[in-house]
XYZ file of C-alpha atoms in Angstrom:
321
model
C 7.424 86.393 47.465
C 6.060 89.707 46.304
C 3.094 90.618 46.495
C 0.258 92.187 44.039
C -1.840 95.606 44.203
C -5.499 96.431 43.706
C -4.265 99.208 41.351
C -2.207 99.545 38.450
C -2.619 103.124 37.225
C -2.888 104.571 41.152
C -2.996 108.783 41.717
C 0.552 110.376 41.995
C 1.176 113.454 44.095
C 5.305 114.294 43.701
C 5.929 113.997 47.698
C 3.839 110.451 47.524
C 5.989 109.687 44.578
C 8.871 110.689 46.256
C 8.119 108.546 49.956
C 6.802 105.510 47.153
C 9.838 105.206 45.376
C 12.066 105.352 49.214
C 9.234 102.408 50.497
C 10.151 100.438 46.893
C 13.746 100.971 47.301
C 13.528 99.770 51.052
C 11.199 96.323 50.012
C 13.952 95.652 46.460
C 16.434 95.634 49.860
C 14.987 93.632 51.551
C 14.236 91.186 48.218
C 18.228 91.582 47.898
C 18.791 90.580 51.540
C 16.426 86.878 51.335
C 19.139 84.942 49.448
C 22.040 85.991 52.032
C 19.700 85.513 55.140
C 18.211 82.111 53.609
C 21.537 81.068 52.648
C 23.491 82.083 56.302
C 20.674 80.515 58.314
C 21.113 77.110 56.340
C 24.539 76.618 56.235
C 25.840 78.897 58.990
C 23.023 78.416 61.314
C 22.367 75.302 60.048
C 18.653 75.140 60.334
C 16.837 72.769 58.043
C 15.006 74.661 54.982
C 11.601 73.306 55.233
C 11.186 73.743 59.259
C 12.994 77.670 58.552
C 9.783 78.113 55.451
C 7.132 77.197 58.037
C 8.352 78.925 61.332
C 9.077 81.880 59.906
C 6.030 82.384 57.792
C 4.209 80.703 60.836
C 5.407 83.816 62.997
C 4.846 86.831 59.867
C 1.445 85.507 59.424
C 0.508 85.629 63.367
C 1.884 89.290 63.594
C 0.039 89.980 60.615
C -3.380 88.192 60.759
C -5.082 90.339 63.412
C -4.490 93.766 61.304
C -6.364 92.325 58.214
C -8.553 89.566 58.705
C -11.784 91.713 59.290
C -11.342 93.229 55.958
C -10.909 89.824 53.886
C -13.665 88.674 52.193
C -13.777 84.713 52.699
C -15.567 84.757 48.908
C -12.315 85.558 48.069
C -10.839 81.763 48.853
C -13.413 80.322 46.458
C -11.451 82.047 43.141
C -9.604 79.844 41.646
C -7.004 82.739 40.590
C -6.158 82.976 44.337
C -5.174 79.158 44.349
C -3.244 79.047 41.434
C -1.316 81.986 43.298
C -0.554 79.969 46.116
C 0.713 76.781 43.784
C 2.899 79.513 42.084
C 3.762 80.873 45.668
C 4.928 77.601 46.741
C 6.853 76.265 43.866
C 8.575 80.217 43.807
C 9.380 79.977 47.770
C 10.760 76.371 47.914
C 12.666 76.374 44.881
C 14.480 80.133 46.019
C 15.094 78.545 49.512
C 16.760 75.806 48.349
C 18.957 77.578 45.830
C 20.387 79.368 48.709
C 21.496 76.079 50.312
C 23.357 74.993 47.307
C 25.206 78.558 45.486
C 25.917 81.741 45.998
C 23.385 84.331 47.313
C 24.607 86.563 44.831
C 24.050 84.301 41.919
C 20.780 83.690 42.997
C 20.038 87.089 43.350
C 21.838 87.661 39.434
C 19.019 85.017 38.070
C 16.458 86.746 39.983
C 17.204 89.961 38.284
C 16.287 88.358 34.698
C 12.599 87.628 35.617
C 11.446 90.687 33.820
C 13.260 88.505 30.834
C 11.444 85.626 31.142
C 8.061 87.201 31.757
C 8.076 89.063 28.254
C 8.990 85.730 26.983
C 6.274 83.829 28.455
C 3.850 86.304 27.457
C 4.865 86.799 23.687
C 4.677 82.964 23.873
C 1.543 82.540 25.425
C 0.093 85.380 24.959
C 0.968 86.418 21.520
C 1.955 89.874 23.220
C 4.721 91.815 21.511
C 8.276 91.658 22.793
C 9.273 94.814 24.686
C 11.978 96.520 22.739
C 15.676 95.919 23.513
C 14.186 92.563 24.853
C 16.834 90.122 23.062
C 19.943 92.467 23.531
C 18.759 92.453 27.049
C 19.221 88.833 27.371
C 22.424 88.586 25.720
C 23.708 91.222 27.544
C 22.219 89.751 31.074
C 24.001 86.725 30.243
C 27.709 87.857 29.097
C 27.401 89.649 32.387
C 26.132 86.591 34.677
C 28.826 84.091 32.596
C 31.284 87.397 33.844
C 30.245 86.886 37.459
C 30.496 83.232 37.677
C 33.881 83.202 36.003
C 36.697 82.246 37.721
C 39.495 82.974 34.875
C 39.574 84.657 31.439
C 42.394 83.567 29.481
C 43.469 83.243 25.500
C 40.770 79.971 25.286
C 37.759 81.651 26.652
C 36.104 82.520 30.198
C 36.237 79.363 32.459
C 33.449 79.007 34.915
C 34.253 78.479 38.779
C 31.366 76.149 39.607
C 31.201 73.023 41.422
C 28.359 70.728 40.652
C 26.853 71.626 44.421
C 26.515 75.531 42.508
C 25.194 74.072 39.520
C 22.116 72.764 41.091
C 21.552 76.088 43.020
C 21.301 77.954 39.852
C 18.930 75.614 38.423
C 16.814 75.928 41.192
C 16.841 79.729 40.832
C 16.035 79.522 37.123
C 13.249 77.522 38.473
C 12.291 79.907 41.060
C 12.639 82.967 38.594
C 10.671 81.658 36.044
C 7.728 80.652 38.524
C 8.248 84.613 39.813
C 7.543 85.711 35.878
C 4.597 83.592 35.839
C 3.212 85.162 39.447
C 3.849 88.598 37.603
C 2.268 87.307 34.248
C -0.676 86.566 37.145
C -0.694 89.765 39.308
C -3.189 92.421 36.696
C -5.869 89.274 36.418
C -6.054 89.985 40.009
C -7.018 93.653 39.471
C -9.246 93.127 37.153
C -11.295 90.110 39.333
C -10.847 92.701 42.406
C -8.515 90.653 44.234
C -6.701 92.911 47.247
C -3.592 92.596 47.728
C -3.930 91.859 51.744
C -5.553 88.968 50.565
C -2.867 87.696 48.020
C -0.095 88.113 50.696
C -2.471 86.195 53.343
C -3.187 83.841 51.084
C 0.488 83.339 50.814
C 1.521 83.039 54.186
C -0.828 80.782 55.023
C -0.248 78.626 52.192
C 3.710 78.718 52.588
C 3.071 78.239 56.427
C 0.868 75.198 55.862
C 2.664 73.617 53.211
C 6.134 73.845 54.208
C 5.883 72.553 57.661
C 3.688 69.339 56.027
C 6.737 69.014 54.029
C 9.126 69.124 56.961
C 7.312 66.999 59.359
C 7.223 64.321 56.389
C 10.556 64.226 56.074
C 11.775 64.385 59.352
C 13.256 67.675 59.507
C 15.384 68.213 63.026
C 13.170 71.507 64.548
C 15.391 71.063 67.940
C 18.154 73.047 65.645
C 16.167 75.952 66.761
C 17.147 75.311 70.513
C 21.092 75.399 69.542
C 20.684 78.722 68.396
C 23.084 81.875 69.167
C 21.363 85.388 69.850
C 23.542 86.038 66.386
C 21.918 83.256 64.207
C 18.134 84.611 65.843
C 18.815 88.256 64.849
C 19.188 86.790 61.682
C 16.109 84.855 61.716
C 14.261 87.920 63.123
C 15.565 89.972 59.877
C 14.188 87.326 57.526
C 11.054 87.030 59.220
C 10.279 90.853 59.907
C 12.218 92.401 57.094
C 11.598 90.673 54.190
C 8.642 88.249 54.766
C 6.596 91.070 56.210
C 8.623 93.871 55.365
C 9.117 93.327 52.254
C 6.326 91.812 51.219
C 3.956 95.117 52.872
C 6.636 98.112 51.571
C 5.886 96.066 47.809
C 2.003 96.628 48.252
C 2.164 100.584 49.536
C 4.565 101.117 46.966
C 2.619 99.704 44.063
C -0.305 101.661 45.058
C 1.309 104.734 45.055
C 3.820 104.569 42.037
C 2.335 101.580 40.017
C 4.347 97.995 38.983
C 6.203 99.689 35.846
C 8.279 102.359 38.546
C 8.566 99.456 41.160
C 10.183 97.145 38.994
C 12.025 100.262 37.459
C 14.553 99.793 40.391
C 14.354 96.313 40.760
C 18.520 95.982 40.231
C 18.934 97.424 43.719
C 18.478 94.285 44.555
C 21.688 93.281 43.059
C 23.245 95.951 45.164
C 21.843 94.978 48.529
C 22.690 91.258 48.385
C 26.338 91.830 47.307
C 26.704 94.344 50.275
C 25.076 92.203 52.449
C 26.449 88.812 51.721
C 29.949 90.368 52.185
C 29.107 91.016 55.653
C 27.610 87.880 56.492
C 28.839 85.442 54.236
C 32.152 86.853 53.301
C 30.741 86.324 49.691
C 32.381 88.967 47.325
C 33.765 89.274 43.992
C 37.003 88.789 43.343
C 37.940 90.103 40.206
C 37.916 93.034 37.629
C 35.569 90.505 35.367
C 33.004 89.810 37.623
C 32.860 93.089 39.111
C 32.252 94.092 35.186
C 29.837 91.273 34.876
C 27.652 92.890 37.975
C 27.750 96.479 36.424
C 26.481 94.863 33.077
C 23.712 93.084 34.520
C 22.677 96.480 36.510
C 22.779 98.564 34.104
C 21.178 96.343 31.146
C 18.226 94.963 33.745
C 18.321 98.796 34.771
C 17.911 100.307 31.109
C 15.175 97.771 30.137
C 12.974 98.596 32.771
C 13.431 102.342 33.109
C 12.882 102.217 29.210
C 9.819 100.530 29.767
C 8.605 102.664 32.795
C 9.697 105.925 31.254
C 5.368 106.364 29.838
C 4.674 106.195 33.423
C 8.018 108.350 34.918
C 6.357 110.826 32.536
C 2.391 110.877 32.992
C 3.769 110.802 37.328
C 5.736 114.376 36.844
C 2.871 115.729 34.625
């Protein structure tokens, strides 16, 4: 789950812009890597979801507890902004776990990619704020390209899709997922304006996930001795999703959105894209395996790619002058 800044306009120096956009680039990979590393340690390792959720945030929120907790304000915990992030964290986490069980790391990580989509939706809707432009040929275009990547044949009577029903429930769960994301980013500036640090958001979220989670796997019985069975392969794997994306990821988001701002951060958000089909062809053995859905990939980059660059350019701009 990402994580918010105190600033959104912060001071840019070019070699701070430079290391911000390298820290951004290194959090989107490890963003890209949670589906394959949530999906291997499911079905490969064959750990049960809710007992994975609560151990591993259990373990990130241990290592990174005694760094922080002298400079959180426990006035914080009695906003009720910081609550409804930890409902949204919850609902975001659970439902993107799951998804991994069921499809695909790299569809997930395709739906993912359209949350910028669905959070200038929600906010025309909601908020009676204007539609970015290129917003609706962005969607269409997002979608040709995801139908591309979930095809398995194109022939004279249209694209057929290769999903089983066990796929279809994985993508509805990371529809779910995304469109609780766009709401946490709909959320994240009501934070800087109420002064809420980000140390505090991501603590906030550990402990909630940490606390929640495990409640949820104790209830139903989850089978924690899996963790006993495991092979030094299947913990190097939990070690990566633990250190590199629910701390890594989550702290190399905050210094980068201090020092570039959210519009260049999400500006490379499609490297996501890139990391999880690298890395789920190593561990998985997940790739695509046509001309199509290779197109359909480049399409979503490069539309997901264009919208936000277009949108960050003010900012690319104001940073080199």
């Amino acid at each position: 789950m990402q994580a918010s800044s105190t600033s959104s306009s912060p001071e840019r120096h070019p070699a701070s812009s430079w290391s911000g956009i390298g820290i951004a680039l290194l959090a989107h990979t490890g963003w890209g890597a949670y589906p394959v590393l949530a999906r291997y340690l499911q079905t490969v390792s064959d750990l049960p979801g809710m007992a994975l959720l609560g151990l591993g945030n259990l373990i990130a929120l241990l290592v990174y507890l005694p760094f922080i907790w002298r400079r959180i304000d426990g006035r914080i915990l009695r906003s009720a902004l910081i609550w409804g992030f930890a409902l949204v964290v919850v609902l975001r986490s659970i439902t993107n776990l799951l998804a991994a069980r069921f499809t695909l790391a790299i569809y997930i990580q395709t739906i993912t990619l359209m949350t910028p989509l669905f959070v200038a939706l929600l906010s025309a809707g909601l908020f009676r704020e204007p539609l970015p432009p290129g917003t609706w040929t962005a969607i269409g275009l997002s979608l040709v390209g995801a139908l591309l990547m979930m095809s398995g044949e194109i022939g004279a009577s249209g694209v057929s899709l290769a999903l089983t029903a066990s796929d279809w429930i994985g993508i509805a769960l990371a529809a779910a997922s995304a469109l609780c994301l766009a709401i946490y980013m709909i959320l994240v500036p009501r934070t800087v304006r109420h002064a809420v640090p980000g140390e505090a958001v991501l603590l906030m979220q550990l402990t909630t996930l940490t606390v929640t989670s495990t409640g949820i796997s104790l209830l139903i019985g989850d089978e924690w001795e899996r963790f006993t069975t495991l092979t030094s392969g299947d913990w190097a794997a939990f070690a990566a999703f633990v250190f590199g994306v629910l701390l890594g990821a989550n702290l190399g988001q905050i210094v980068s959105l201090r020092r570039l701002g959210a519009p260049l951060v999400s500006s490379v958000m499609a490297w996501r894209l890139i990391a999880t089909l690298a890395l789920a062809a190593i561990l998985l053995g997940e790739r695509l395996d046509s001309w199509w859905q290779a197109l359909g990939a480049v399409v979503v980059l490069i539309t997901i790619t264009g919208y936000l660059w277009r949108q960050a350019r003010p900012f690319v701009v104001r940073a080199e002058n």
